[in-house]
Amino acid sequence: SEKIYKEPYRPQFHFTPETHWMNDPNGMVYYEGEYHLFYQYHPESSVWGPMHWGHAVSKDLVHWEHLPIALYPDSLGYIFSGSAVMDYENTSGFGSKDKPAMVAIYTYHNMEGEKAGRNDFQSQGIAYSLDKGRTWTKYEKNPVLKNPGIRDFRDPKVIWHKESKKWIMTLAVQDHTSFYSSKNLIDWTFESDFGKEFGSHGGVWECPDLFPINVEGTDEEKWILIVSIGAGGPNGGSTTQYFVGDFNGKEFVSIGNDTKWLDYGRDNYAGVTWSNVPEEDGRVLFIGWMSNWQYATVVPTYKWRSANTFPRELVLKKEDNNYHLNSVPVKELELIREECYIIPNQDIKGNFDVTNTIPFKAIPLEIDLEIAWDEQPQKFGVKLSNSAGEELEAFYSGVNESFTIDRTKLKNISFSDVFASIDKAKISCKTGIKLQILIDESSIEVFVNDGELVMTDQFFSAEKFDKIDVVSSGNNISVKEAKFYKLKSVW
Ligand code: FRU
């Protein structure tokens, strides 16, 4: 509608609920031309509370239609995060082969149990829909996976494991993941644990995801295990790590034990991938919650709180026997590119202000830059500013070979002590850099070198940014490509 979605800070090409609180994306599944997005939702206020699954669908991952709430809390508890799958073979018996059930697998969080000091207040339940996710029936004998007495026991992500013809559930259990298998989505058998001695443990493990992916351009298959952690990210707060390895239907074996981060920014959490993406498409599609538990409940939006990241494709690269998961914006981004302004290729020394040449100054905006250099510049990047004297900078430093987003020069930062930050990540760009940058009313997503490094950060400027500079200092740089796209609002 007209007035909603025009409020200050309201994202114009990212998903937000019309009103009230949202956290994790849940149950993403593709079926009959629709990408479903469910999400942790509190319909009564703009802070976290009794959790429901909100619901939206999209035909193109970019334009979303809001649908009524899919799952409401019941006597077993709040509806926490989880996943959804299409049961095409009718293993559950909830549908038929002609009319397969969409099955949601989620966590029940029982508040009374928690208040009473019990440890077993989280269990897993299921529900199904026979009408494209529009209405849901909860399984009458929920929960399907009881709690063995562990406080954190949640966020089931279910996939069909072709080789063993079983469903595999990956569950976050405090400081590790547990794998369970099932023939029918109802009866679950414990298979194995992974992670106590692997990766990062700065916070509780949450929202895991397990999926196969081919190394780009080859037939070599690897398995990725994604795990979000509640605290201890590379730049502070909640963040997402991943492991590359193998999975045989029972156990996940990780290659190496170093921590790999999916995103080095502060605002990409609890993301997982879509189920049942058609094979002819073949992409691994991801979306994250664009916030951080450090300040999610106090960011200065009141009618609604939180947005999702722009949907991303995950791509596995292999170089010198090292595997690396890149993230890039989905190609459907093209659908919202409106005008394009191209800066001619040239060699540049010093500051380079595009404000007066670029015919539009407005966010939402995409900036694509491909730059070459002989000697690394002191600094190369993008600076947004406005007449209130605010700045937001995203830049590469050739001096310490790192990429930075600096959100300390904003005026609206007092809502949280830890929001104003200089977020940094190591990356070495000896001969040049490629940047794809998506800027919405209150977020910036930077994809460096085709998504080798990603940084996602929110910002809340007191005034709109209306000046854009491409900043470079130190050595000469040579512009190979510089495109500025005005992006359309999807609302
Ligand atoms: C992650 C999380 C999940 C949980 C949900 C509750 O942000 O804590 O582990 O299921 O949020 O809303």
Short mmCIF file of C-alpha atoms and ligand atoms in Angstrom, two decimals:
data_model
loop_
_atom_site.label_atom_id
_atom_site.label_comp_id
_atom_site.label_asym_id
_atom_site.label_seq_id
_atom_site.Cartn_x
_atom_site.Cartn_y
_atom_site.Cartn_z
CA SER A 1 0.00 0.00 0.00
CA GLU A 2 1.01 3.57 -0.50
CA LYS A 3 1.86 4.89 2.93
CA ILE A 4 3.33 1.76 4.38
CA TYR A 5 6.70 1.15 2.74
CA LYS A 6 7.45 4.84 2.37
CA GLU A 7 8.47 5.33 5.99
CA PRO A 8 12.00 6.49 6.79
CA TYR A 9 14.48 3.57 6.66
CA ARG A 10 11.98 1.24 5.00
CA PRO A 11 13.91 -1.06 2.63
CA GLN A 12 12.72 -0.71 -0.96
CA PHE A 13 14.09 -3.92 -2.48
CA HIS A 14 14.57 -6.11 0.56
CA PHE A 15 11.90 -8.16 2.25
CA THR A 16 10.32 -6.68 5.37
CA PRO A 17 7.06 -7.59 7.10
CA GLU A 18 4.36 -4.95 6.66
CA THR A 19 4.25 -4.41 10.38
CA HIS A 20 5.86 -5.70 13.56
CA TRP A 21 8.74 -7.94 14.48
CA MET A 22 10.57 -10.42 12.25
CA ASN A 23 13.68 -12.51 12.86
CA ASP A 24 15.00 -15.67 11.14
CA PRO A 25 13.83 -16.69 7.67
CA ASN A 26 12.19 -20.11 7.95
CA GLY A 27 10.92 -22.94 5.78
CA MET A 28 12.05 -21.61 2.44
CA VAL A 29 10.79 -23.99 -0.22
CA TYR A 30 10.02 -23.78 -3.91
CA TYR A 31 6.80 -25.25 -5.26
CA GLU A 32 4.85 -24.76 -8.49
CA GLY A 33 6.38 -21.47 -9.50
CA GLU A 34 6.48 -19.94 -6.03
CA TYR A 35 9.38 -19.31 -3.71
CA HIS A 36 7.98 -19.50 -0.20
CA LEU A 37 9.44 -17.47 2.59
CA PHE A 38 8.26 -18.05 6.13
CA TYR A 39 9.79 -16.14 9.01
CA GLN A 40 9.93 -15.83 12.78
CA TYR A 41 7.17 -13.33 13.43
CA HIS A 42 5.62 -11.57 16.39
CA PRO A 43 2.39 -10.04 15.04
CA GLU A 44 1.63 -8.00 18.14
CA SER A 45 4.65 -5.81 18.58
CA SER A 46 7.92 -4.67 17.08
CA VAL A 47 10.04 -6.63 19.52
CA TRP A 48 10.48 -10.39 19.87
CA GLY A 49 7.60 -12.25 21.55
CA PRO A 50 5.45 -15.36 21.07
CA MET A 51 6.74 -16.70 17.78
CA HIS A 52 4.59 -17.44 14.74
CA TRP A 53 5.58 -18.24 11.18
CA GLY A 54 4.80 -15.26 8.95
CA HIS A 55 4.49 -16.07 5.26
CA ALA A 56 5.18 -14.52 1.87
CA VAL A 57 5.61 -15.84 -1.66
CA SER A 58 7.48 -14.65 -4.71
CA LYS A 59 7.68 -15.74 -8.32
CA ASP A 60 11.11 -14.18 -8.81
CA LEU A 61 12.76 -13.87 -5.36
CA VAL A 62 12.49 -10.08 -5.65
CA HIS A 63 8.79 -9.13 -5.58
CA TRP A 64 6.96 -10.53 -2.57
CA GLU A 65 3.32 -11.02 -1.80
CA HIS A 66 2.41 -11.07 1.88
CA LEU A 67 0.17 -13.94 2.96
CA PRO A 68 -1.63 -14.62 6.24
CA ILE A 69 0.31 -16.07 9.16
CA ALA A 70 1.03 -19.74 8.48
CA LEU A 71 1.68 -21.20 11.95
CA TYR A 72 0.42 -20.00 15.32
CA PRO A 73 1.70 -21.01 18.75
CA ASP A 74 -0.29 -23.79 20.40
CA SER A 75 -0.35 -25.64 23.71
CA LEU A 76 3.06 -27.17 22.97
CA GLY A 77 4.70 -23.78 22.63
CA TYR A 78 5.87 -20.98 20.39
CA ILE A 79 6.80 -21.87 16.82
CA PHE A 80 10.55 -21.40 16.53
CA SER A 81 12.75 -21.71 13.45
CA GLY A 82 12.75 -24.63 11.07
CA SER A 83 12.43 -25.73 7.48
CA ALA A 84 9.91 -27.00 4.93
CA VAL A 85 10.11 -29.66 2.24
CA MET A 86 7.88 -31.00 -0.51
CA ASP A 87 7.02 -34.63 0.23
CA TYR A 88 6.77 -35.67 -3.44
CA GLU A 89 6.85 -39.41 -2.67
CA ASN A 90 4.22 -39.03 0.04
CA THR A 91 6.49 -40.70 2.61
CA SER A 92 4.49 -39.06 5.40
CA GLY A 93 1.08 -40.07 4.09
CA PHE A 94 -0.15 -36.50 4.58
CA GLY A 95 -0.82 -35.96 0.89
CA SER A 96 -0.61 -38.14 -2.20
CA LYS A 97 1.78 -38.44 -5.11
CA ASP A 98 -0.61 -36.31 -7.16
CA LYS A 99 -1.05 -33.79 -4.43
CA PRO A 100 2.15 -33.79 -2.41
CA ALA A 101 2.18 -32.25 1.03
CA MET A 102 4.36 -29.31 1.89
CA VAL A 103 5.70 -30.29 5.30
CA ALA A 104 7.08 -27.83 7.82
CA ILE A 105 9.47 -29.09 10.49
CA TYR A 106 9.95 -26.58 13.30
CA THR A 107 10.85 -26.20 16.96
CA TYR A 108 8.29 -25.94 19.73
CA HIS A 109 9.52 -23.64 22.46
CA ASN A 110 7.53 -24.26 25.60
CA MET A 111 7.55 -21.14 27.78
CA GLU A 112 6.01 -22.80 30.83
CA GLY A 113 8.66 -25.48 30.72
CA GLU A 114 11.38 -22.89 30.49
CA LYS A 115 9.90 -20.84 33.34
CA ALA A 116 9.63 -23.94 35.49
CA GLY A 117 13.39 -24.38 35.11
CA ARG A 118 13.19 -27.53 33.01
CA ASN A 119 15.77 -28.27 30.33
CA ASP A 120 13.54 -30.09 27.89
CA PHE A 121 11.38 -27.19 26.72
CA GLN A 122 12.39 -27.36 23.05
CA SER A 123 11.14 -30.19 20.83
CA GLN A 124 10.44 -30.64 17.12
CA GLY A 125 6.98 -30.60 15.58
CA ILE A 126 5.62 -30.90 12.07
CA ALA A 127 2.68 -29.48 10.13
CA TYR A 128 1.53 -29.93 6.56
CA SER A 129 -0.26 -28.02 3.84
CA LEU A 130 -2.07 -29.37 0.80
CA ASP A 131 -2.84 -25.97 -0.69
CA LYS A 132 0.54 -24.43 -1.53
CA GLY A 133 1.28 -23.36 2.00
CA ARG A 134 -1.90 -21.32 2.38
CA THR A 135 -3.41 -23.35 5.23
CA TRP A 136 -1.70 -25.72 7.60
CA THR A 137 -2.61 -28.72 9.72
CA LYS A 138 -0.41 -29.62 12.64
CA TYR A 139 0.39 -33.30 13.07
CA GLU A 140 -1.83 -34.55 15.87
CA LYS A 141 0.89 -36.52 17.65
CA ASN A 142 3.42 -33.70 17.91
CA PRO A 143 6.18 -33.47 18.98
CA VAL A 144 7.88 -35.87 16.56
CA LEU A 145 11.27 -35.44 18.21
CA LYS A 146 11.28 -35.10 21.97
CA ASN A 147 13.94 -33.35 23.93
CA PRO A 148 16.52 -35.57 25.67
CA GLY A 149 17.10 -32.94 28.38
CA ILE A 150 19.23 -30.37 26.57
CA ARG A 151 18.41 -26.67 26.86
CA ASP A 152 19.20 -25.71 23.27
CA PHE A 153 17.70 -28.24 20.91
CA ARG A 154 16.29 -26.51 17.89
CA ASP A 155 16.04 -25.19 14.33
CA PRO A 156 15.59 -28.43 12.31
CA LYS A 157 16.67 -28.22 8.66
CA VAL A 158 15.47 -31.20 6.68
CA ILE A 159 16.65 -32.46 3.28
CA TRP A 160 15.99 -35.57 1.22
CA HIS A 161 19.16 -37.67 1.08
CA LYS A 162 18.93 -39.41 -2.31
CA GLU A 163 21.62 -42.03 -1.73
CA SER A 164 20.11 -43.50 1.44
CA LYS A 165 16.53 -42.62 0.49
CA LYS A 166 15.96 -40.95 3.83
CA TRP A 167 15.14 -37.57 5.21
CA ILE A 168 18.03 -36.03 7.12
CA MET A 169 17.40 -33.50 9.86
CA THR A 170 20.24 -31.25 10.98
CA LEU A 171 19.57 -29.84 14.43
CA ALA A 172 21.38 -27.19 16.46
CA VAL A 173 22.21 -28.58 19.89
CA GLN A 174 23.96 -26.02 22.07
CA ASP A 175 27.57 -26.34 20.89
CA HIS A 176 27.19 -28.83 18.04
CA THR A 177 24.84 -30.13 15.38
CA SER A 178 23.06 -33.49 15.55
CA PHE A 179 21.90 -35.45 12.53
CA TYR A 180 18.73 -37.53 12.60
CA SER A 181 17.20 -39.63 9.81
CA SER A 182 13.66 -40.62 8.98
CA LYS A 183 11.75 -42.55 6.32
CA ASN A 184 8.54 -40.59 6.82
CA LEU A 185 9.29 -37.22 8.48
CA ILE A 186 7.53 -38.54 11.60
CA ASP A 187 9.84 -41.15 13.19
CA TRP A 188 13.36 -39.89 13.69
CA THR A 189 16.55 -41.86 14.47
CA PHE A 190 19.71 -40.29 15.86
CA GLU A 191 22.70 -40.68 13.52
CA SER A 192 25.63 -38.60 14.77
CA ASP A 193 26.95 -35.36 16.21
CA PHE A 194 29.32 -32.86 14.69
CA GLY A 195 31.08 -29.76 15.83
CA LYS A 196 32.10 -29.68 19.49
CA GLU A 197 35.73 -29.39 18.46
CA PHE A 198 35.17 -27.58 15.19
CA GLY A 199 34.73 -23.99 14.14
CA SER A 200 33.73 -21.10 16.31
CA HIS A 201 32.02 -21.31 19.69
CA GLY A 202 31.64 -17.67 20.66
CA GLY A 203 27.91 -18.24 21.06
CA VAL A 204 25.20 -20.88 21.01
CA TRP A 205 24.89 -22.83 17.75
CA GLU A 206 21.65 -22.07 15.89
CA CYS A 207 19.92 -22.45 12.54
CA PRO A 208 22.07 -25.07 10.80
CA ASP A 209 21.79 -26.10 7.17
CA LEU A 210 23.33 -29.06 5.33
CA PHE A 211 23.34 -29.45 1.56
CA PRO A 212 25.40 -30.86 -1.32
CA ILE A 213 26.94 -28.54 -3.89
CA ASN A 214 29.24 -29.08 -6.85
CA VAL A 215 32.52 -27.24 -7.12
CA GLU A 216 31.74 -24.58 -9.73
CA GLY A 217 32.20 -25.92 -13.24
CA THR A 218 32.99 -29.50 -12.16
CA ASP A 219 31.24 -32.72 -11.09
CA GLU A 220 33.02 -32.77 -7.77
CA GLU A 221 30.42 -32.77 -5.01
CA LYS A 222 31.01 -31.47 -1.51
CA TRP A 223 28.67 -30.92 1.44
CA ILE A 224 28.30 -27.60 3.17
CA LEU A 225 27.23 -27.32 6.79
CA ILE A 226 26.10 -23.83 7.72
CA VAL A 227 25.87 -22.91 11.40
CA SER A 228 24.87 -19.57 12.85
CA ILE A 229 26.34 -18.58 16.22
CA GLY A 230 24.56 -16.24 18.60
CA ALA A 231 27.68 -14.22 19.47
CA GLY A 232 31.38 -13.98 18.69
CA GLY A 233 31.28 -13.00 15.03
CA PRO A 234 34.44 -11.66 13.35
CA ASN A 235 33.17 -8.10 13.85
CA GLY A 236 31.00 -8.76 16.88
CA GLY A 237 27.65 -10.28 17.67
CA SER A 238 25.66 -12.93 15.86
CA THR A 239 27.00 -14.30 12.63
CA THR A 240 27.18 -17.33 10.36
CA GLN A 241 29.99 -19.82 9.81
CA TYR A 242 30.24 -22.78 7.45
CA PHE A 243 32.14 -26.02 7.05
CA VAL A 244 33.06 -27.82 3.82
CA GLY A 245 33.14 -31.60 3.97
CA ASP A 246 31.44 -34.86 3.12
CA PHE A 247 28.23 -36.44 4.31
CA ASN A 248 27.35 -40.11 3.85
CA GLY A 249 23.83 -40.11 5.23
CA LYS A 250 25.07 -40.62 8.76
CA GLU A 251 28.10 -38.49 9.49
CA PHE A 252 29.49 -35.16 8.42
CA VAL A 253 33.28 -35.10 8.04
CA SER A 254 34.78 -31.64 7.82
CA ILE A 255 37.83 -30.77 5.76
CA GLY A 256 39.98 -28.82 8.17
CA ASN A 257 39.02 -27.14 11.37
CA ASP A 258 39.36 -23.46 10.63
CA THR A 259 36.39 -21.12 10.97
CA LYS A 260 34.98 -19.93 7.68
CA TRP A 261 32.58 -16.99 7.77
CA LEU A 262 29.76 -16.64 5.29
CA ASP A 263 29.64 -12.88 5.76
CA TYR A 264 31.99 -10.52 7.59
CA GLY A 265 29.40 -7.78 8.18
CA ARG A 266 27.34 -7.38 11.29
CA ASP A 267 23.95 -7.99 9.74
CA ASN A 268 23.52 -11.41 8.20
CA TYR A 269 22.24 -14.01 10.64
CA ALA A 270 20.31 -17.28 10.76
CA GLY A 271 20.32 -17.66 6.98
CA VAL A 272 19.63 -20.98 5.31
CA THR A 273 18.92 -22.23 1.78
CA TRP A 274 15.78 -22.96 -0.23
CA SER A 275 14.49 -26.53 -0.47
CA ASN A 276 13.28 -28.13 -3.69
CA VAL A 277 14.81 -25.64 -6.11
CA PRO A 278 14.15 -27.31 -9.51
CA GLU A 279 17.10 -29.34 -10.78
CA GLU A 280 17.14 -27.50 -14.10
CA ASP A 281 17.73 -24.30 -12.13
CA GLY A 282 20.37 -25.97 -9.99
CA ARG A 283 21.24 -22.96 -7.86
CA VAL A 284 21.78 -23.00 -4.12
CA LEU A 285 19.65 -20.07 -2.95
CA PHE A 286 20.18 -18.42 0.40
CA ILE A 287 18.59 -15.63 2.41
CA GLY A 288 19.57 -14.33 5.85
CA TRP A 289 18.06 -12.13 8.52
CA MET A 290 19.68 -8.72 8.06
CA SER A 291 20.21 -7.93 11.72
CA ASN A 292 22.19 -8.84 14.79
CA TRP A 293 20.91 -9.90 18.22
CA GLN A 294 23.21 -7.25 19.73
CA TYR A 295 20.79 -4.50 18.71
CA ALA A 296 17.98 -6.06 16.65
CA THR A 297 15.23 -5.05 19.06
CA VAL A 298 16.28 -1.40 19.34
CA VAL A 299 17.06 -0.28 15.79
CA PRO A 300 15.13 2.92 15.07
CA THR A 301 12.24 1.48 13.06
CA TYR A 302 9.03 1.18 14.97
CA LYS A 303 6.24 0.07 12.69
CA TRP A 304 8.24 -2.94 11.56
CA ARG A 305 11.57 -4.36 12.66
CA SER A 306 14.11 -6.14 10.51
CA ALA A 307 14.63 -6.96 6.88
CA ASN A 308 16.19 -9.92 5.11
CA THR A 309 19.36 -9.83 3.05
CA PHE A 310 18.91 -9.69 -0.69
CA PRO A 311 18.60 -13.34 -1.81
CA ARG A 312 21.97 -14.82 -2.72
CA GLU A 313 23.32 -17.66 -4.76
CA LEU A 314 26.00 -19.72 -3.02
CA VAL A 315 28.83 -20.90 -5.27
CA LEU A 316 31.58 -23.35 -4.24
CA LYS A 317 35.03 -22.50 -5.56
CA LYS A 318 38.19 -24.56 -5.34
CA GLU A 319 41.68 -23.16 -5.67
CA ASP A 320 44.93 -24.89 -4.68
CA ASN A 321 42.84 -27.56 -2.96
CA ASN A 322 41.08 -25.01 -0.79
CA TYR A 323 37.31 -24.80 -0.89
CA HIS A 324 35.56 -21.51 -0.48
CA LEU A 325 31.88 -20.62 -0.52
CA ASN A 326 31.17 -17.41 -2.43
CA SER A 327 27.89 -15.51 -2.20
CA VAL A 328 26.50 -13.33 -4.99
CA PRO A 329 23.16 -11.55 -5.35
CA VAL A 330 20.69 -13.67 -7.32
CA LYS A 331 20.59 -12.77 -11.01
CA GLU A 332 16.94 -11.69 -10.65
CA LEU A 333 18.42 -8.43 -9.40
CA GLU A 334 18.33 -7.49 -13.10
CA LEU A 335 14.56 -7.19 -12.84
CA ILE A 336 14.79 -4.09 -10.68
CA ARG A 337 17.56 -2.29 -12.52
CA GLU A 338 16.09 0.88 -13.90
CA GLU A 339 18.52 3.45 -15.25
CA CYS A 340 22.17 2.76 -15.70
CA TYR A 341 24.88 5.34 -15.64
CA ILE A 342 28.30 4.28 -16.88
CA ILE A 343 31.48 6.12 -16.05
CA PRO A 344 33.94 5.95 -18.94
CA ASN A 345 37.03 3.85 -18.45
CA GLN A 346 39.91 6.03 -17.32
CA ASP A 347 42.93 6.28 -15.09
CA ILE A 348 42.34 8.13 -11.87
CA LYS A 349 44.47 9.61 -9.17
CA GLY A 350 42.93 11.04 -6.05
CA ASN A 351 39.31 11.71 -5.23
CA PHE A 352 36.70 10.98 -7.79
CA ASP A 353 33.30 12.54 -7.18
CA VAL A 354 30.52 11.18 -9.32
CA THR A 355 27.70 13.19 -7.80
CA ASN A 356 27.61 15.84 -10.42
CA THR A 357 27.75 13.51 -13.35
CA ILE A 358 25.46 10.70 -12.29
CA PRO A 359 21.90 11.65 -13.31
CA PHE A 360 20.28 10.18 -10.21
CA LYS A 361 21.53 10.44 -6.68
CA ALA A 362 19.01 8.36 -4.95
CA ILE A 363 19.09 5.15 -3.01
CA PRO A 364 18.15 2.36 -3.83
CA LEU A 365 21.24 1.86 -5.85
CA GLU A 366 23.61 -0.79 -7.19
CA ILE A 367 27.24 0.04 -7.87
CA ASP A 368 29.40 -2.31 -9.95
CA LEU A 369 33.08 -1.51 -10.17
CA GLU A 370 35.99 -3.30 -11.75
CA ILE A 371 39.29 -1.66 -11.07
CA ALA A 372 42.87 -2.56 -11.94
CA TRP A 373 46.08 -1.29 -10.41
CA ASP A 374 49.82 -1.89 -10.59
CA GLU A 375 50.53 -0.83 -7.03
CA GLN A 376 47.82 -1.24 -4.43
CA PRO A 377 46.13 2.05 -3.53
CA GLN A 378 46.07 3.26 0.03
CA LYS A 379 42.33 3.26 -0.18
CA PHE A 380 39.74 2.44 -2.81
CA GLY A 381 35.99 2.33 -2.28
CA VAL A 382 32.73 4.13 -2.05
CA LYS A 383 31.61 6.93 0.23
CA LEU A 384 28.01 8.00 0.80
CA SER A 385 27.40 11.34 2.42
CA ASN A 386 24.77 14.02 2.97
CA SER A 387 24.41 17.63 4.03
CA ALA A 388 23.98 16.62 7.67
CA GLY A 389 27.67 15.71 7.58
CA GLU A 390 27.10 11.98 7.83
CA GLU A 391 29.26 9.46 6.00
CA LEU A 392 29.23 5.78 5.33
CA GLU A 393 32.33 4.32 3.78
CA ALA A 394 33.03 0.91 2.26
CA PHE A 395 36.62 0.58 1.08
CA TYR A 396 39.61 -1.61 0.41
CA SER A 397 42.90 -0.73 2.03
CA GLY A 398 46.03 -1.75 0.14
CA VAL A 399 48.09 -0.87 3.21
CA ASN A 400 46.70 -3.60 5.43
CA GLU A 401 45.03 -5.67 2.70
CA SER A 402 41.58 -5.54 4.20
CA PHE A 403 38.06 -4.44 3.41
CA THR A 404 36.19 -2.11 5.77
CA ILE A 405 32.72 -0.77 6.28
CA ASP A 406 32.80 2.23 8.57
CA ARG A 407 29.49 3.18 10.12
CA THR A 408 30.84 5.37 12.89
CA LYS A 409 30.16 8.65 11.05
CA LEU A 410 26.40 8.41 11.31
CA LYS A 411 24.27 10.53 13.62
CA ASN A 412 21.57 8.05 14.49
CA ILE A 413 23.62 5.51 16.44
CA SER A 414 22.74 6.17 20.07
CA PHE A 415 20.09 3.42 20.22
CA SER A 416 22.87 0.93 20.92
CA ASP A 417 26.40 1.13 22.36
CA VAL A 418 27.76 -1.37 19.89
CA PHE A 419 26.08 -0.33 16.67
CA ALA A 420 28.62 2.27 15.49
CA SER A 421 31.41 0.11 14.23
CA ILE A 422 34.31 -0.25 11.87
CA ASP A 423 33.87 -3.71 10.42
CA LYS A 424 36.93 -5.26 8.83
CA ALA A 425 37.98 -8.37 6.97
CA LYS A 426 41.28 -9.50 5.48
CA ILE A 427 41.47 -9.84 1.72
CA SER A 428 44.40 -9.41 -0.59
CA CYS A 429 43.82 -7.68 -3.93
CA LYS A 430 47.23 -7.43 -5.60
CA THR A 431 46.18 -6.42 -9.11
CA GLY A 432 42.76 -4.87 -8.68
CA ILE A 433 39.31 -5.37 -7.22
CA LYS A 434 35.75 -6.09 -8.25
CA LEU A 435 32.96 -4.65 -6.15
CA GLN A 436 29.23 -5.19 -6.41
CA ILE A 437 27.44 -3.04 -3.87
CA LEU A 438 23.71 -3.00 -3.10
CA ILE A 439 22.46 0.00 -1.16
CA ASP A 440 18.94 0.28 0.19
CA GLU A 441 17.41 2.85 2.54
CA SER A 442 19.07 1.30 5.57
CA SER A 443 21.51 -1.36 4.41
CA ILE A 444 24.64 -1.94 2.38
CA GLU A 445 25.76 -5.30 1.00
CA VAL A 446 29.22 -5.48 -0.49
CA PHE A 447 30.33 -8.44 -2.63
CA VAL A 448 34.07 -8.33 -3.23
CA ASN A 449 35.65 -10.25 -6.14
CA ASP A 450 32.52 -12.15 -7.19
CA GLY A 451 31.45 -12.84 -3.63
CA GLU A 452 34.74 -14.15 -2.27
CA LEU A 453 34.19 -11.75 0.62
CA VAL A 454 30.81 -10.42 1.66
CA MET A 455 29.94 -7.69 4.13
CA THR A 456 26.37 -6.83 5.06
CA ASP A 457 25.66 -3.90 7.35
CA GLN A 458 22.65 -1.85 8.29
CA PHE A 459 22.80 1.90 8.75
CA PHE A 460 20.31 4.51 9.89
CA SER A 461 21.39 7.90 8.63
CA ALA A 462 19.66 10.93 10.15
CA GLU A 463 19.21 12.26 6.62
CA LYS A 464 19.10 10.43 3.34
CA PHE A 465 22.43 9.98 1.61
CA ASP A 466 22.43 11.96 -1.60
CA LYS A 467 26.09 12.18 -2.50
CA ILE A 468 28.15 9.32 -3.82
CA ASP A 469 31.90 9.35 -4.22
CA VAL A 470 34.18 6.70 -5.53
CA VAL A 471 37.17 7.30 -3.33
CA SER A 472 40.70 6.39 -4.18
CA SER A 473 43.96 7.57 -2.74
CA GLY A 474 47.60 6.68 -3.04
CA ASN A 475 48.46 5.00 -6.30
CA ASN A 476 46.78 5.38 -9.65
CA ILE A 477 43.88 3.14 -10.44
CA SER A 478 42.39 2.26 -13.74
CA VAL A 479 38.62 1.98 -14.18
CA LYS A 480 37.70 -1.10 -16.24
CA GLU A 481 34.02 -0.89 -15.45
CA ALA A 482 31.93 1.49 -13.37
CA LYS A 483 28.18 1.15 -13.51
CA PHE A 484 25.58 2.78 -11.32
CA TYR A 485 22.09 1.34 -11.46
CA LYS A 486 19.09 3.06 -10.02
CA LEU A 487 16.99 0.27 -8.53
CA LYS A 488 13.21 0.11 -8.53
CA SER A 489 11.17 -0.25 -5.41
CA VAL A 490 9.51 -3.66 -5.28
CA TRP A 491 6.71 -2.49 -2.98
C1 FRU B 1 17.97 -17.48 15.98
C2 FRU B 1 16.95 -18.00 16.97
C3 FRU B 1 16.68 -19.47 16.73
C4 FRU B 1 15.30 -19.64 17.29
C5 FRU B 1 14.65 -18.35 16.91
C6 FRU B 1 13.60 -17.88 17.89
O1 FRU B 1 17.88 -16.12 15.76
O2 FRU B 1 17.40 -17.78 18.28
O3 FRU B 1 17.64 -20.34 17.28
O4 FRU B 1 14.64 -20.76 16.76
O5 FRU B 1 15.67 -17.39 16.81
O6 FRU B 1 12.88 -16.79 17.39
#
